[in-house]
Coordinates of C-alpha atoms in Angstrom, one line a residue:
M1 CA -96.5 -44.7 212.6
K2 CA -95.4 -40.8 212.6
M3 CA -92.8 -39.5 210.7
S4 CA -90.3 -38.6 213.2
S5 CA -91.0 -41.4 215.0
R6 CA -90.2 -43.5 211.8
R7 CA -87.3 -41.6 211.2
F8 CA -85.9 -42.6 214.4
C9 CA -86.3 -46.2 213.8
V10 CA -84.1 -45.6 210.9
S11 CA -81.7 -43.7 212.9
T12 CA -81.8 -46.6 215.1
L13 CA -81.5 -49.5 212.5
L14 CA -78.5 -47.6 210.9
K15 CA -76.5 -47.6 214.5
C16 CA -77.8 -51.4 215.3
F17 CA -76.2 -51.5 211.9
L18 CA -72.9 -49.9 212.1
I19 CA -72.4 -51.9 215.6
C20 CA -73.3 -55.6 214.1
V21 CA -70.3 -54.5 211.0
T22 CA -68.5 -53.7 213.3
L23 CA -68.1 -56.2 216.1
F24 CA -68.2 -59.3 212.7
S25 CA -65.1 -56.6 211.5
D26 CA -63.7 -57.0 214.8
L27 CA -63.1 -60.3 215.5
S28 CA -62.5 -61.5 212.1
S29 CA -59.4 -58.4 211.4
G30 CA -58.5 -57.1 214.9
V31 CA -55.0 -59.2 215.7
F32 CA -54.0 -58.2 212.1
A33 CA -54.9 -54.4 212.6
K34 CA -53.6 -53.9 215.5
S35 CA -49.9 -54.7 214.1
Y36 CA -50.5 -52.6 211.2
R37 CA -53.1 -49.8 210.3
R38 CA -53.0 -48.2 206.9
P39 CA -54.1 -44.5 207.2
N40 CA -57.9 -43.7 207.0
I41 CA -59.2 -41.7 203.7
V42 CA -62.3 -39.1 203.2
L43 CA -63.5 -37.8 200.3
I44 CA -65.5 -34.9 200.2
L45 CA -67.2 -34.1 197.0
T46 CA -68.9 -31.0 195.8
D47 CA -71.4 -30.7 193.1
D48 CA -70.6 -28.1 190.0
L49 CA -67.6 -26.2 192.5
D50 CA -65.4 -23.9 190.5
V51 CA -62.6 -22.3 191.1
A52 CA -62.2 -20.4 188.5
I53 CA -65.1 -18.4 189.2
G54 CA -64.9 -17.8 192.9
G55 CA -66.6 -20.9 194.0
L56 CA -64.2 -21.1 196.8
S57 CA -64.5 -18.0 198.8
P58 CA -67.1 -18.6 200.7
L59 CA -65.0 -21.6 202.0
N60 CA -62.9 -19.9 204.4
K61 CA -63.3 -23.6 207.1
T62 CA -62.5 -26.1 204.3
K63 CA -59.7 -23.5 203.3
K64 CA -58.4 -23.6 206.6
L65 CA -58.9 -27.3 207.3
I66 CA -57.9 -28.9 204.8
G67 CA -55.8 -26.8 202.1
D68 CA -54.1 -24.5 204.8
A69 CA -53.2 -27.8 206.9
G70 CA -52.5 -29.4 203.6
I71 CA -51.4 -28.9 199.6
S72 CA -53.4 -27.3 197.1
F73 CA -53.5 -28.1 193.6
T74 CA -54.0 -25.6 191.3
N75 CA -53.9 -27.5 188.0
A76 CA -56.9 -29.5 188.8
F77 CA -58.7 -31.0 186.1
V78 CA -61.8 -32.7 185.4
A79 CA -61.7 -35.6 182.2
S80 CA -65.5 -34.5 181.5
P81 CA -67.1 -31.1 182.3
L82 CA -70.6 -33.4 183.5
C83 CA -71.8 -34.6 186.3
C84 CA -71.9 -38.4 185.4
P85 CA -69.4 -39.0 183.4
S86 CA -67.0 -36.6 185.4
R87 CA -68.0 -39.2 188.6
A88 CA -67.5 -42.4 186.5
S89 CA -64.0 -41.0 185.9
I90 CA -63.6 -40.7 189.4
L91 CA -64.8 -44.3 190.1
T92 CA -63.0 -45.8 187.7
G93 CA -60.0 -43.8 187.8
K94 CA -60.6 -44.6 183.6
Y95 CA -61.3 -41.2 181.0
P96 CA -64.8 -41.7 179.3
H97 CA -63.8 -43.2 176.4
N98 CA -63.3 -46.5 178.5
H99 CA -65.9 -46.3 181.1
R100 CA -68.4 -45.4 178.7
V101 CA -70.6 -43.0 180.8
I102 CA -71.3 -40.0 178.4
N103 CA -73.6 -38.3 179.5
N104 CA -76.0 -37.6 182.6
T105 CA -79.4 -40.4 181.2
I106 CA -79.8 -43.6 181.3
E107 CA -79.4 -44.2 176.9
G108 CA -76.0 -42.6 177.8
N109 CA -75.0 -45.4 180.4
C110 CA -75.6 -43.6 183.9
S111 CA -76.0 -46.0 186.7
S112 CA -77.2 -48.3 183.3
K113 CA -77.0 -51.8 184.1
A114 CA -74.6 -51.9 181.4
W115 CA -72.5 -50.0 183.9
Q116 CA -73.3 -51.7 186.8
K117 CA -72.0 -54.9 184.7
S118 CA -68.9 -53.5 183.2
E119 CA -67.2 -51.1 185.5
E120 CA -69.0 -51.1 188.9
G121 CA -67.3 -54.2 189.9
Q122 CA -64.2 -52.4 189.5
T123 CA -64.2 -49.2 191.3
F124 CA -61.1 -47.9 193.7
P125 CA -63.9 -48.1 196.7
A126 CA -64.7 -52.4 195.7
L127 CA -61.2 -52.8 195.4
L128 CA -60.6 -51.4 198.9
K129 CA -63.1 -52.9 200.1
A130 CA -62.0 -56.1 198.6
Y131 CA -58.1 -56.2 199.2
A132 CA -56.9 -54.0 200.9
G133 CA -59.5 -54.1 204.2
Y134 CA -60.9 -51.2 204.0
Q135 CA -64.9 -50.7 206.0
T136 CA -66.4 -48.1 203.3
F137 CA -69.0 -45.8 203.8
F138 CA -71.0 -43.6 201.1
A139 CA -73.6 -40.6 201.8
G140 CA -75.0 -38.3 198.8
K141 CA -75.2 -38.6 195.2
Y142 CA -73.5 -41.2 193.9
L143 CA -74.4 -40.9 190.0
N144 CA -77.7 -38.6 188.2
Q145 CA -79.6 -41.7 187.2
Y146 CA -78.7 -43.7 190.1
G147 CA -82.3 -45.1 191.1
H148 CA -84.2 -45.0 188.0
S149 CA -86.1 -48.0 187.6
D150 CA -84.1 -49.5 184.8
A151 CA -80.9 -49.9 186.7
G152 CA -82.4 -51.3 189.8
G153 CA -83.9 -48.7 191.5
V154 CA -83.2 -47.9 195.1
E155 CA -83.0 -51.5 196.0
H156 CA -79.4 -52.0 194.1
V157 CA -76.8 -51.2 196.2
P158 CA -73.3 -50.7 194.6
P159 CA -70.5 -53.2 195.0
G160 CA -67.8 -52.3 197.4
W161 CA -69.5 -50.1 200.3
S162 CA -70.1 -51.0 203.6
Y163 CA -72.4 -48.6 204.4
W164 CA -74.4 -46.9 201.6
V165 CA -76.6 -43.8 201.8
G166 CA -77.3 -43.2 198.0
L167 CA -79.3 -39.8 197.0
E168 CA -81.9 -41.2 194.6
K169 CA -81.0 -39.4 191.2
N170 CA -80.3 -35.5 190.8
S171 CA -79.3 -33.1 193.3
K172 CA -81.6 -32.0 195.9
Y173 CA -81.6 -29.9 199.1
Y174 CA -85.5 -31.0 200.1
N175 CA -87.9 -33.9 199.4
Y176 CA -86.0 -36.3 198.0
T177 CA -85.3 -40.4 199.2
L178 CA -82.3 -42.0 199.8
S179 CA -81.2 -45.4 199.6
V180 CA -79.5 -46.6 203.1
N181 CA -78.1 -50.1 202.5
G182 CA -81.2 -50.6 199.3
K183 CA -83.8 -49.7 201.5
A184 CA -86.0 -46.3 200.3
Q185 CA -86.0 -43.7 203.0
K186 CA -88.3 -40.6 201.9
H187 CA -87.2 -36.9 203.2
G188 CA -89.6 -34.1 203.4
A189 CA -89.1 -29.9 203.7
N190 CA -88.2 -29.7 207.4
Y191 CA -85.0 -28.1 207.6
S192 CA -83.8 -29.8 211.1
K193 CA -84.5 -33.3 210.0
D194 CA -84.3 -33.1 206.3
Y195 CA -81.6 -30.7 204.7
L196 CA -79.5 -33.1 202.6
T197 CA -76.2 -31.1 203.6
D198 CA -76.9 -31.0 207.4
V199 CA -78.4 -35.2 207.0
L200 CA -75.2 -36.6 205.2
A201 CA -72.5 -34.6 207.7
N202 CA -74.9 -36.5 210.6
M203 CA -75.1 -39.6 208.6
S204 CA -71.2 -39.2 208.3
L205 CA -70.8 -38.5 212.2
D206 CA -72.7 -41.7 213.3
F207 CA -70.6 -43.8 210.9
L208 CA -67.3 -42.1 212.3
Q209 CA -69.0 -43.1 216.1
Y210 CA -70.1 -47.0 215.3
K211 CA -67.7 -48.3 212.8
S212 CA -65.4 -50.9 213.9
N213 CA -61.9 -49.2 215.1
Y214 CA -60.1 -52.2 213.9
Q215 CA -60.1 -51.7 210.0
P216 CA -59.3 -48.8 208.4
F217 CA -62.3 -47.0 206.7
F218 CA -62.8 -45.0 203.4
M219 CA -65.7 -42.8 203.6
M220 CA -66.8 -41.0 200.4
V221 CA -69.5 -37.5 201.0
S222 CA -71.2 -36.3 197.8
V223 CA -72.6 -33.4 199.0
P224 CA -75.6 -31.5 196.4
A225 CA -74.0 -28.0 197.0
P226 CA -73.4 -26.2 195.0
H227 CA -75.6 -27.2 192.2
S228 CA -79.1 -26.3 192.0
P229 CA -82.0 -25.7 192.9
W230 CA -79.5 -23.9 195.3
T231 CA -81.5 -24.1 198.4
A232 CA -79.7 -22.4 200.8
A233 CA -79.8 -24.0 204.4
P234 CA -82.4 -21.1 206.4
Q235 CA -79.6 -19.1 208.4
Y236 CA -77.6 -18.5 205.4
Q237 CA -80.3 -16.9 203.2
D238 CA -79.7 -14.0 203.6
K239 CA -75.7 -13.5 203.1
F240 CA -74.0 -12.1 200.3
N241 CA -76.7 -10.1 199.1
T242 CA -74.4 -7.9 197.4
T243 CA -72.6 -10.6 195.8
K244 CA -72.6 -10.1 191.7
A245 CA -70.7 -12.9 189.6
P246 CA -67.3 -11.9 189.1
R247 CA -66.8 -9.3 185.6
D248 CA -63.8 -10.9 184.1
P249 CA -62.0 -10.4 181.0
N250 CA -64.8 -12.9 179.3
F251 CA -67.5 -12.0 181.3
N252 CA -70.8 -11.4 179.2
I253 CA -68.4 -11.0 175.5
H254 CA -68.8 -12.3 172.3
G255 CA -66.4 -15.7 171.4
K256 CA -66.2 -14.3 167.9
D257 CA -63.4 -17.4 167.0
K258 CA -64.8 -20.0 169.1
H259 CA -66.8 -22.7 168.1
W260 CA -70.5 -21.7 166.6
L261 CA -72.4 -22.8 169.9
I262 CA -70.5 -19.7 172.0
R263 CA -70.7 -17.6 168.9
Q264 CA -74.2 -18.2 169.0
A265 CA -75.3 -16.6 172.4
K266 CA -76.4 -13.1 172.1
T267 CA -73.7 -10.5 173.3
P268 CA -74.6 -8.1 175.1
M269 CA -76.7 -10.2 177.4
T270 CA -79.8 -8.9 178.6
N271 CA -80.4 -6.9 182.1
S272 CA -82.8 -10.5 183.1
S273 CA -80.5 -12.7 182.2
V274 CA -77.2 -10.8 183.8
Q275 CA -80.0 -10.5 186.7
F276 CA -80.5 -13.8 186.8
L277 CA -77.1 -15.8 186.7
D278 CA -76.3 -12.6 190.0
D279 CA -79.0 -14.0 191.8
A280 CA -77.8 -17.4 190.8
F281 CA -74.2 -16.7 191.5
R282 CA -75.4 -15.4 195.3
K283 CA -77.6 -18.6 195.8
R284 CA -74.7 -21.0 195.0
W285 CA -72.4 -19.4 197.5
R286 CA -75.2 -19.9 200.3
T287 CA -75.3 -23.3 200.0
L288 CA -72.0 -23.6 199.9
L289 CA -71.7 -22.6 203.9
S290 CA -73.5 -25.3 205.3
V291 CA -70.6 -27.5 203.4
D292 CA -68.1 -25.2 205.0
D293 CA -70.2 -26.8 207.9
L294 CA -70.2 -30.3 207.2
V295 CA -66.1 -30.3 206.4
E296 CA -65.7 -28.7 209.7
K297 CA -67.7 -31.1 212.2
I298 CA -65.9 -34.4 210.3
V299 CA -62.8 -32.3 211.3
T300 CA -63.6 -31.9 214.7
R301 CA -65.0 -35.4 215.1
L302 CA -62.0 -37.4 213.7
E303 CA -59.5 -34.9 216.1
V304 CA -61.8 -35.6 219.0
R305 CA -61.7 -39.2 218.2
G306 CA -57.7 -39.3 217.7
E307 CA -58.1 -40.2 214.4
L308 CA -57.2 -36.9 212.4
D309 CA -53.1 -37.5 212.2
N310 CA -53.7 -40.8 210.6
T311 CA -56.5 -39.2 207.4
Y312 CA -56.2 -38.0 204.5
I313 CA -59.4 -36.0 203.6
F314 CA -59.4 -34.7 200.2
F315 CA -61.9 -31.9 198.6
T316 CA -62.8 -31.7 194.9
S317 CA -65.5 -31.1 192.8
D318 CA -67.5 -32.9 189.9
N319 CA -66.6 -30.0 187.1
G320 CA -66.2 -26.1 187.5
Y321 CA -69.4 -23.6 186.4
H322 CA -69.4 -21.1 184.5
T323 CA -72.2 -17.3 185.0
G324 CA -71.4 -15.2 182.0
Q325 CA -68.3 -16.1 180.6
F326 CA -68.8 -15.6 176.3
S327 CA -72.5 -14.6 177.0
L328 CA -73.5 -18.2 178.0
P329 CA -75.8 -17.3 181.1
L330 CA -75.0 -20.8 183.5
D331 CA -74.2 -24.1 182.9
K332 CA -70.7 -26.5 182.3
R333 CA -70.3 -28.6 179.5
Q334 CA -67.7 -26.4 177.7
L335 CA -64.2 -27.1 177.0
Y336 CA -62.6 -23.4 178.7
E337 CA -60.7 -23.5 182.3
F338 CA -63.9 -22.7 184.1
D339 CA -66.2 -25.8 183.5
I340 CA -62.7 -28.5 183.6
R341 CA -61.0 -27.1 186.2
V342 CA -61.9 -27.6 189.8
P343 CA -60.4 -27.4 193.1
L344 CA -58.6 -30.1 194.7
M345 CA -57.5 -29.5 198.3
V346 CA -55.6 -33.0 200.2
R347 CA -54.3 -33.2 204.0
G348 CA -53.3 -36.0 205.7
P349 CA -49.8 -38.1 207.2
N350 CA -46.7 -37.3 205.3
I351 CA -48.4 -33.3 204.1
K352 CA -46.7 -31.0 205.2
P353 CA -48.9 -28.1 205.4
N354 CA -49.1 -24.5 203.1
Q355 CA -48.2 -26.5 200.4
T356 CA -49.4 -25.1 196.9
S357 CA -48.5 -27.2 193.6
Q358 CA -48.6 -26.4 190.1
V359 CA -48.5 -29.8 188.9
L360 CA -50.9 -31.3 186.5
V361 CA -53.8 -33.9 187.9
A362 CA -56.8 -35.0 187.1
N363 CA -59.9 -36.4 188.3
V364 CA -59.0 -39.9 186.8
D365 CA -56.0 -40.2 189.2
L366 CA -58.2 -40.0 192.4
G367 CA -58.6 -43.6 192.5
P368 CA -55.1 -44.5 192.0
T369 CA -53.8 -42.2 194.9
V370 CA -56.3 -43.3 197.2
L371 CA -56.1 -46.9 196.2
D372 CA -51.9 -46.0 196.5
I373 CA -52.7 -44.5 200.1
A374 CA -53.8 -47.9 200.8
G375 CA -51.0 -49.7 199.7
Y376 CA -52.8 -51.4 196.3
S377 CA -51.0 -50.9 193.2
V378 CA -52.2 -48.9 190.3
N379 CA -50.9 -51.5 188.3
K380 CA -52.9 -54.4 189.0
T381 CA -55.4 -52.3 187.8
Q382 CA -57.3 -50.8 184.7
M383 CA -57.1 -46.9 185.7
D384 CA -56.2 -44.4 183.4
G385 CA -54.8 -42.3 185.7
M386 CA -51.7 -42.2 188.1
S387 CA -51.1 -41.7 191.7
F388 CA -50.0 -38.4 192.8
L389 CA -49.2 -39.6 196.5
P390 CA -45.3 -39.2 195.9
I391 CA -46.2 -35.4 194.8
M392 CA -47.7 -34.8 198.1
E393 CA -45.2 -36.5 200.3
G394 CA -42.8 -34.5 198.5
K395 CA -40.8 -37.5 197.6
M396 CA -41.2 -36.9 193.2
N397 CA -40.0 -34.2 191.5
S398 CA -42.4 -32.6 189.3
S399 CA -40.5 -32.4 186.3
S400 CA -40.8 -36.1 186.4
W401 CA -44.5 -36.2 186.1
R402 CA -47.1 -35.8 183.6
T403 CA -47.5 -32.6 181.2
D404 CA -51.1 -33.4 179.4
I405 CA -54.4 -34.9 180.7
L406 CA -57.4 -35.5 177.7
V407 CA -60.5 -33.9 178.4
E408 CA -63.3 -35.7 176.4
Y409 CA -67.3 -34.6 175.7
E410 CA -70.3 -35.9 174.3
G411 CA -72.8 -33.3 173.2
E412 CA -76.0 -33.6 173.8
G413 CA -79.2 -32.3 171.1
S414 CA -83.0 -32.9 171.1
N415 CA -84.6 -34.4 168.0
V416 CA -86.9 -32.0 167.4
S417 CA -86.4 -27.6 167.3
D418 CA -87.4 -26.1 170.5
P419 CA -91.2 -24.7 170.1
A420 CA -89.9 -21.5 171.6
C421 CA -86.9 -21.6 169.4
P422 CA -87.9 -22.4 166.0
L423 CA -85.0 -20.3 164.3
L424 CA -82.4 -22.3 166.4
G425 CA -83.5 -26.1 164.6
P426 CA -83.1 -29.2 165.7
G427 CA -79.8 -30.2 167.5
V428 CA -79.7 -28.0 170.5
S429 CA -80.6 -28.4 174.5
E430 CA -80.3 -26.8 177.7
C431 CA -82.3 -23.1 176.0
F432 CA -83.1 -20.2 178.2
P433 CA -85.9 -18.3 177.1
D434 CA -83.9 -15.5 175.1
C435 CA -82.4 -18.7 172.8
V436 CA -79.5 -18.6 173.8
C437 CA -78.2 -22.6 174.0
E438 CA -75.6 -24.0 176.3
D439 CA -75.5 -27.2 174.6
S440 CA -76.1 -29.2 170.8
Y441 CA -75.2 -32.7 169.4
N442 CA -72.2 -31.5 168.0
N443 CA -70.7 -29.6 170.9
T444 CA -68.6 -32.9 170.8
Y445 CA -65.2 -32.1 171.1
A446 CA -61.5 -33.9 172.9
C447 CA -58.7 -31.7 173.8
V448 CA -55.0 -32.2 175.4
R449 CA -54.7 -29.9 178.9
T450 CA -50.6 -29.7 178.9
V451 CA -48.8 -27.6 181.8
A452 CA -45.3 -28.0 181.8
P453 CA -42.0 -25.6 182.0
S454 CA -42.1 -24.5 178.7
A455 CA -46.0 -24.8 178.0
N456 CA -49.2 -24.2 179.4
L457 CA -51.6 -24.9 176.3
Q458 CA -55.3 -25.8 175.4
Y459 CA -55.9 -27.9 172.4
C460 CA -59.5 -29.3 171.2
E461 CA -60.7 -30.8 168.2
F462 CA -64.6 -30.6 167.4
D463 CA -66.5 -33.6 166.3
D464 CA -68.1 -31.7 163.6
N465 CA -68.2 -31.8 160.1
E466 CA -65.6 -28.4 160.1
V467 CA -63.0 -30.6 162.8
F468 CA -63.2 -26.9 164.3
V469 CA -60.3 -26.3 166.2
E470 CA -59.6 -24.3 169.5
V471 CA -55.8 -23.8 171.0
Y472 CA -54.9 -21.9 173.3
N473 CA -51.7 -20.2 175.8
V474 CA -53.7 -19.7 178.5
T475 CA -50.3 -18.2 180.1
A476 CA -50.5 -15.5 177.9
D477 CA -54.5 -15.7 177.3
P478 CA -55.6 -17.1 180.9
Y479 CA -59.4 -16.3 180.0
Q480 CA -58.9 -17.5 176.6
L481 CA -60.1 -15.1 174.7
T482 CA -58.1 -15.4 171.5
N483 CA -58.5 -18.7 169.4
I484 CA -54.5 -19.3 168.3
A485 CA -55.1 -22.3 165.7
K486 CA -54.6 -20.0 162.9
T487 CA -51.7 -18.5 164.0
I488 CA -49.7 -21.7 165.9
E489 CA -46.2 -23.1 164.4
Q490 CA -48.1 -25.9 162.0
E491 CA -45.7 -28.7 163.5
V492 CA -46.9 -28.3 166.8
L493 CA -50.1 -28.8 165.2
E494 CA -49.9 -31.9 164.2
K495 CA -48.4 -32.6 167.2
M496 CA -50.9 -32.0 169.3
N497 CA -53.3 -33.7 167.0
R498 CA -51.4 -37.0 167.1
R499 CA -51.3 -36.9 170.7
L500 CA -55.1 -36.2 170.9
M501 CA -55.9 -39.6 168.9
M502 CA -53.2 -41.3 171.3
L503 CA -55.1 -40.2 173.8
Q504 CA -58.6 -40.8 173.0
S505 CA -57.4 -44.6 171.9
C506 CA -55.4 -44.9 174.9
S507 CA -56.1 -47.6 177.8
G508 CA -53.9 -47.9 181.1
Q509 CA -50.5 -47.3 181.2
S510 CA -50.5 -45.8 177.4
C511 CA -52.6 -42.9 178.8
R512 CA -49.8 -42.0 181.2
T513 CA -46.7 -41.7 178.1
P514 CA -44.7 -39.0 177.8
G515 CA -46.9 -36.1 176.3
V516 CA -45.7 -33.7 173.2
Y517 CA -43.5 -30.7 176.0
D518 CA -42.3 -34.1 177.8
S519 CA -38.6 -34.4 177.8
R520 CA -39.2 -37.7 176.7
Y521 CA -41.4 -37.5 173.9
K522 CA -40.6 -38.7 170.9
F523 CA -42.4 -37.3 167.6
N524 CA -42.8 -39.2 165.0
P525 CA -44.3 -37.2 161.7
H526 CA -45.2 -40.6 160.1
Q527 CA -47.1 -42.4 162.6
M528 CA -50.7 -42.8 161.7
F529 CA -54.1 -43.2 163.3
I530 CA -55.8 -45.8 161.1
G531 CA -59.5 -44.6 161.0
H532 CA -57.8 -41.1 162.3
S533 CA -56.1 -39.8 159.4
W534 CA -59.0 -37.4 157.6
R535 CA -58.6 -35.6 160.9
L536 CA -55.4 -34.5 159.9
N537 CA -55.9 -34.0 156.1
R538 CA -59.1 -31.5 157.1
L539 CA -57.2 -30.2 159.7
R540 CA -54.8 -28.7 157.3
Q541 CA -57.4 -27.8 155.5
T542 CA -58.8 -25.4 157.8
M543 CA -55.6 -24.2 159.5
K544 CA -55.0 -22.9 155.4

């Protein structure tokens, strides 16, 4: 069978499947649905899209159709600045210490059998489908190891999805395999048939066309952009030719008061490194133009179908990114704003347009918020996040909202030295040709990120021999140039240390208790955490 004929058959089978699901759903739930209709929900998830270094700049249509039509959150963060742990937090509403996905490998629990057994059945889409009567659709990158032979291959369809189009493994734009309801569909390098962002857009439009009209729907579209290999659509390959990565105050400078991994970066960067990151920056922006088209297509189709006014549309990313900040060429994984802060825009019923909110939200809040929209209480789950629906609808004062969140990351390193960089020794990874490394085993840290009327603070501890501490006043120092750990008041350090230990051991409701800068916070200086008291003693020693 010719490739084009086979793909036509797959598309036809897709439509037939959706029609069958529609007929069954119409018969089984039509009477109830006509009497009361829950809102529809769309979540568009980008891959490695920053907000701190201009990631939203190419997305003019997205900003107009979602941000200007609704609310933009300026303090949206991820629970971990790496794809798989962050995506697991989105799906489960849990911090990494609770869902136990620590990196992008099978061994790190990314899409592993253990993940499937312990967490996958309790993700928010599974709850939407099982208890809220939603038809659900997924298309795109799921978790980095999805489709791995040790994880059930592409035949594995996670519970909770009425229709499933999952990308095998990590982001690509051409020459990839999709799992279409558990059946492998291979794609080549023909732009008109295979460019992944466009394929996801077209499949999303097919779903909207053939889904049931008697059930509300949840649609999650997880695009590859702007993740490497940064392959733009042909019509966009010459855009942004004069654009360079922003030369912010933290660009190409030495992070002299930071963790050793940051200090090992070579400053100034070589000309070849700067040229490489500028080129990558341009390529990232070019890939986003197709995402902008995808957003426009989905919004337009919803409007034509008369469904836009009853649909919430979320737009966000799994982590941020850096290009030259503190002389690190490019990656994510670090504790700084450029890696942990992400865009978040939402439009929908009862959300007034042209709103900007400074309240502190995290990706662990997405699941609880979607469930809240669907009428399912987060208190029925084990999720650590909380619903920000009342914030979007103007029903909750920001003063009663939470003031801090947890960020966790477990570093990765190689057991052997890189032959090209023998002086670095073992324990590092993600190294560039000039022997600047983006990760290491002891790049393992946890942070309390606080946003309150009286404080905009980041407090981080590393799990290393030093218990190295970094603290930033983000209001006075938005580029995080100066680590104030040695000059901030001792009482603040101790309070933040105890708050961090509490959050690292929290689960569910205990993750939503008042933070240090919340007026409801009560500090007990005699409170000790079993197994963690050594950290405070070491902290006191290092601060002397």
